[in-house]
Amino acid sequence: MISALSNSLSSLGIGRTQAPTLTPPTAGAANAAPATGFADAMAEVASDAARSLRSAETVSIGGINGQMTTQAVAEAVMNAERTLQTAVAVRDKAVAAYLELSRMSI
Amino acid sequence: MIDSVSAALKIASSGLEAQSTRLRVVSENVANARSTGDTPGADPYRRKTVSFAGELDRITGAELVRIKDVALDRSDFRTEYDPGNPAADADGYVKLPNVSMLVEMADMREANRSYEANLQVIKQARELVNLTIDLMRG
């Protein structure tokens, strides 16, 4: 599930780099830096979500084994939930913007 | 730099840890309220006290709470006349722990209330985060 999420998000991040090609070619060079910035940001969100989900899983297993306190398990799981919700919301927004672009009449 | 709502969550969970340790110490005191020594005239269980301290979290810049010390209560033991007890001294008096049930119950209630307060902070902060994320969904 984690890899699926990060794959979808990172592929989305790569997909979004194609959007600046819609801008005039002369501005392409200037836009190159912000474009990678956006892809980087998306990749960061994805890897952050994956990392916090993974740590939540580790802590949960530790909790089942009795090595972690209930509070630590709850905190890690809530942290993962928050990151995942943020990632999903950002992805939804990005996908909506992408669809908006694809529906644009030429 | 972490956002303040997440910092509040982190602080509240450190409060949960601290209060649960406090509850553990109270339960040790209650369970050992009549634990005497093994040999005649030996000291019985000594009441434990817990103290908290603020701790600056370098990553978030938030002031967390931590257990500073689990110390021993140095007050005098109670004595009870019970010559048949193995821990009784030459005069027949047994030293009993300096645990007062009333104090322990009050302490437990306070730990419970503080725990609930921290849980409430977590609930509130979580709701705020969810509401903020929902802004993106509109």
Short mmCIF file of C-alpha atoms in Angstrom, two decimals:
data_model
loop_
_atom_site.label_atom_id
_atom_site.label_comp_id
_atom_site.label_asym_id
_atom_site.label_seq_id
_atom_site.Cartn_x
_atom_site.Cartn_y
_atom_site.Cartn_z
CA MET A 1 0.00 0.00 0.00
CA ILE A 2 2.85 2.33 0.86
CA SER A 3 4.72 1.64 -2.36
CA ALA A 4 1.50 2.04 -4.33
CA LEU A 5 0.94 5.44 -2.75
CA SER A 6 4.48 6.65 -3.29
CA ASN A 7 4.46 5.32 -6.85
CA SER A 8 1.23 7.10 -7.66
CA LEU A 9 2.48 10.30 -6.06
CA SER A 10 5.92 10.21 -7.64
CA SER A 11 4.50 9.34 -11.05
CA LEU A 12 2.16 12.26 -10.55
CA GLY A 13 5.15 14.41 -9.67
CA ILE A 14 6.89 13.35 -12.88
CA GLY A 15 3.66 13.82 -14.80
CA ARG A 16 3.30 17.36 -13.56
CA THR A 17 6.72 18.31 -14.92
CA GLN A 18 5.17 18.03 -18.37
CA ALA A 19 2.75 20.81 -17.63
CA PRO A 20 5.29 23.65 -18.14
CA THR A 21 5.65 22.56 -21.81
CA LEU A 22 2.33 24.35 -22.31
CA THR A 23 4.13 27.62 -21.70
CA PRO A 24 5.97 29.34 -24.55
CA PRO A 25 9.37 27.71 -25.32
CA THR A 26 11.24 30.93 -24.60
CA ALA A 27 10.05 30.82 -21.00
CA GLY A 28 10.92 27.12 -20.77
CA ALA A 29 14.46 27.65 -19.56
CA ALA A 30 13.36 30.07 -16.88
CA ASN A 31 10.58 27.72 -15.78
CA ALA A 32 12.89 24.71 -15.50
CA ALA A 33 13.89 25.46 -11.91
CA PRO A 34 10.34 25.91 -10.53
CA ALA A 35 9.23 22.80 -12.44
CA THR A 36 11.79 20.59 -10.72
CA GLY A 37 10.90 22.42 -7.52
CA PHE A 38 7.32 21.25 -7.82
CA ALA A 39 8.35 17.70 -8.71
CA ASP A 40 10.74 17.73 -5.77
CA ALA A 41 8.01 18.97 -3.49
CA MET A 42 5.68 16.20 -4.65
CA ALA A 43 8.41 13.61 -4.20
CA GLU A 44 9.08 15.01 -0.75
CA VAL A 45 5.40 14.72 0.20
CA ALA A 46 5.31 11.15 -1.09
CA SER A 47 8.48 10.05 0.68
CA ASP A 48 7.37 11.81 3.86
CA ALA A 49 4.06 9.94 3.78
CA ALA A 50 5.81 6.65 3.10
CA ARG A 51 8.31 7.27 5.90
CA SER A 52 5.69 8.12 8.49
CA LEU A 53 3.53 5.15 7.46
CA ARG A 54 6.52 2.87 7.76
CA SER A 55 7.44 4.22 11.19
CA ALA A 56 3.80 3.84 12.27
CA GLU A 57 3.93 0.20 11.20
CA THR A 58 7.19 -0.35 13.09
CA VAL A 59 5.83 1.29 16.23
CA SER A 60 2.53 -0.63 15.95
CA ILE A 61 4.38 -3.94 15.74
CA GLY A 62 6.49 -2.82 18.70
CA GLY A 63 3.26 -2.04 20.54
CA ILE A 64 1.85 -5.50 19.82
CA ASN A 65 5.08 -7.02 21.10
CA GLY A 66 4.82 -4.88 24.21
CA GLN A 67 7.97 -2.85 23.53
CA MET A 68 6.17 0.41 22.84
CA THR A 69 3.71 2.29 24.99
CA THR A 70 0.12 2.71 23.86
CA GLN A 71 0.69 6.46 23.74
CA ALA A 72 3.64 6.06 21.36
CA VAL A 73 1.61 3.75 19.10
CA ALA A 74 -1.33 6.18 19.06
CA GLU A 75 0.98 9.11 18.32
CA ALA A 76 2.74 7.34 15.45
CA VAL A 77 -0.51 6.12 13.91
CA MET A 78 -2.09 9.58 14.18
CA ASN A 79 1.05 11.08 12.65
CA ALA A 80 0.84 8.67 9.72
CA GLU A 81 -2.87 9.34 9.30
CA ARG A 82 -2.24 13.09 9.22
CA THR A 83 0.57 12.80 6.68
CA LEU A 84 -1.46 10.42 4.52
CA GLN A 85 -4.48 12.71 4.58
CA THR A 86 -2.31 15.68 3.61
CA ALA A 87 -0.71 13.67 0.80
CA VAL A 88 -4.09 12.49 -0.48
CA ALA A 89 -5.53 16.01 -0.35
CA VAL A 90 -2.52 17.44 -2.22
CA ARG A 91 -2.73 14.64 -4.78
CA ASP A 92 -6.46 15.20 -5.28
CA LYS A 93 -5.82 18.87 -5.80
CA ALA A 94 -3.00 18.22 -8.27
CA VAL A 95 -5.06 15.66 -10.20
CA ALA A 96 -7.98 18.09 -10.32
CA ALA A 97 -5.70 20.79 -11.70
CA TYR A 98 -4.30 18.36 -14.26
CA LEU A 99 -7.80 17.35 -15.40
CA GLU A 100 -8.70 21.00 -15.56
CA LEU A 101 -5.76 21.54 -17.93
CA SER A 102 -6.70 18.53 -20.07
CA ARG A 103 -10.25 19.82 -20.44
CA MET A 104 -9.02 23.21 -21.60
CA SER A 105 -10.36 24.00 -25.09
CA ILE A 106 -7.58 24.61 -27.60
CA MET B 1 10.43 24.04 11.92
CA ILE B 2 7.23 22.15 12.63
CA ASP B 3 3.80 23.76 12.62
CA SER B 4 2.32 24.70 15.96
CA VAL B 5 -0.61 22.29 15.85
CA SER B 6 1.74 19.36 15.29
CA ALA B 7 3.92 20.69 18.09
CA ALA B 8 0.83 20.78 20.34
CA LEU B 9 0.20 17.13 19.49
CA LYS B 10 3.77 16.24 20.36
CA ILE B 11 3.65 18.15 23.63
CA ALA B 12 0.34 16.55 24.60
CA SER B 13 1.69 13.08 23.93
CA SER B 14 4.70 13.83 26.13
CA GLY B 15 2.15 14.84 28.78
CA LEU B 16 0.41 11.50 28.33
CA GLU B 17 3.69 9.68 28.89
CA ALA B 18 4.46 11.74 32.00
CA GLN B 19 1.02 11.24 33.52
CA SER B 20 1.05 7.53 32.85
CA THR B 21 4.40 7.25 34.64
CA ARG B 22 2.85 9.15 37.53
CA LEU B 23 -0.07 6.71 37.58
CA ARG B 24 2.43 3.85 37.63
CA VAL B 25 4.20 5.32 40.65
CA VAL B 26 0.85 5.82 42.43
CA SER B 27 -0.11 2.22 41.77
CA GLU B 28 3.24 1.06 43.15
CA ASN B 29 2.55 3.04 46.32
CA VAL B 30 -1.00 1.72 46.66
CA ALA B 31 0.02 -1.88 46.02
CA ASN B 32 2.83 -1.67 48.56
CA ALA B 33 0.81 0.20 51.20
CA ARG B 34 1.36 -2.65 53.67
CA SER B 35 4.68 -4.08 52.51
CA THR B 36 6.84 -4.53 55.59
CA GLY B 37 10.50 -5.47 55.85
CA ASP B 38 11.69 -9.08 56.03
CA THR B 39 13.81 -9.00 59.18
CA PRO B 40 12.86 -7.70 62.65
CA GLY B 41 13.03 -3.91 62.73
CA ALA B 42 13.75 -3.65 58.98
CA ASP B 43 12.54 -0.66 57.01
CA PRO B 44 9.34 -1.26 55.02
CA TYR B 45 8.50 -0.03 51.51
CA ARG B 46 9.22 3.67 51.19
CA ARG B 47 6.69 5.81 49.32
CA LYS B 48 7.82 7.03 45.89
CA THR B 49 7.20 10.50 44.58
CA VAL B 50 7.44 11.70 41.03
CA SER B 51 8.55 15.11 39.81
CA PHE B 52 8.26 16.65 36.36
CA ALA B 53 10.48 19.03 34.44
CA GLY B 54 10.17 21.01 31.25
CA GLU B 55 12.35 19.82 28.41
CA LEU B 56 13.07 21.78 25.26
CA ASP B 57 12.66 19.70 22.14
CA ARG B 58 15.42 20.87 19.78
CA ILE B 59 13.63 19.80 16.58
CA THR B 60 10.26 21.42 17.22
CA GLY B 61 11.33 24.13 19.66
CA ALA B 62 8.48 22.99 21.88
CA GLU B 63 8.68 22.67 25.64
CA LEU B 64 7.87 19.04 26.36
CA VAL B 65 7.38 17.54 29.79
CA ARG B 66 9.49 14.72 31.10
CA ILE B 67 9.86 12.80 34.33
CA LYS B 68 12.62 14.57 36.22
CA ASP B 69 12.98 12.11 39.03
CA VAL B 70 11.23 9.27 40.81
CA ALA B 71 12.41 9.99 44.34
CA LEU B 72 11.70 8.44 47.71
CA ASP B 73 9.52 10.12 50.30
CA ARG B 74 11.78 10.69 53.31
CA SER B 75 8.97 11.12 55.84
CA ASP B 76 8.72 8.87 58.92
CA PHE B 77 7.21 5.40 58.83
CA ARG B 78 4.06 4.53 60.72
CA THR B 79 4.41 1.96 63.47
CA GLU B 80 1.89 -0.57 64.61
CA TYR B 81 1.94 -2.92 67.58
CA ASP B 82 1.94 -6.44 66.12
CA PRO B 83 4.32 -8.77 68.02
CA GLY B 84 3.45 -11.79 65.87
CA ASN B 85 4.69 -10.13 62.67
CA PRO B 86 8.10 -11.37 61.41
CA ALA B 87 9.13 -7.72 60.89
CA ALA B 88 8.31 -6.73 64.48
CA ASP B 89 11.20 -5.30 66.51
CA ALA B 90 12.15 -6.25 70.12
CA ASP B 91 9.25 -4.17 71.53
CA GLY B 92 6.72 -5.74 69.15
CA TYR B 93 6.30 -2.76 66.87
CA VAL B 94 6.19 -3.16 63.10
CA LYS B 95 7.21 -0.34 60.77
CA LEU B 96 4.64 0.24 58.04
CA PRO B 97 5.17 2.20 54.80
CA ASN B 98 4.70 5.98 54.86
CA VAL B 99 1.91 5.63 52.28
CA SER B 100 -1.32 7.49 52.95
CA MET B 101 -4.19 6.07 50.92
CA LEU B 102 -5.96 9.41 50.91
CA VAL B 103 -2.96 11.18 49.39
CA GLU B 104 -2.47 8.41 46.84
CA MET B 105 -6.13 8.52 45.79
CA ALA B 106 -5.95 12.29 45.38
CA ASP B 107 -2.75 11.93 43.37
CA MET B 108 -4.32 9.25 41.20
CA ARG B 109 -7.35 11.40 40.54
CA GLU B 110 -5.14 14.31 39.57
CA ALA B 111 -3.04 12.13 37.24
CA ASN B 112 -6.26 10.88 35.69
CA ARG B 113 -7.57 14.39 35.14
CA SER B 114 -4.28 15.60 33.66
CA TYR B 115 -4.25 12.62 31.33
CA GLU B 116 -7.77 13.46 30.19
CA ALA B 117 -6.77 17.09 29.66
CA ASN B 118 -3.87 16.03 27.45
CA LEU B 119 -6.16 13.69 25.51
CA GLN B 120 -8.52 16.60 24.98
CA VAL B 121 -5.65 18.70 23.58
CA ILE B 122 -4.84 15.88 21.15
CA LYS B 123 -8.47 15.60 20.04
CA GLN B 124 -8.72 19.33 19.53
CA ALA B 125 -5.44 19.62 17.61
CA ARG B 126 -6.40 16.68 15.45
CA GLU B 127 -9.73 18.24 14.61
CA LEU B 128 -7.99 21.50 13.66
CA VAL B 129 -5.56 19.64 11.39
CA ASN B 130 -8.42 17.76 9.73
CA LEU B 131 -10.39 20.96 9.20
CA THR B 132 -7.34 22.62 7.66
CA ILE B 133 -6.73 19.68 5.33
CA ASP B 134 -10.41 19.77 4.36
CA LEU B 135 -9.82 23.28 3.02
CA MET B 136 -7.95 21.64 0.14
CA ARG B 137 -10.89 19.38 -0.67
CA GLY B 138 -13.57 22.02 -1.05
#
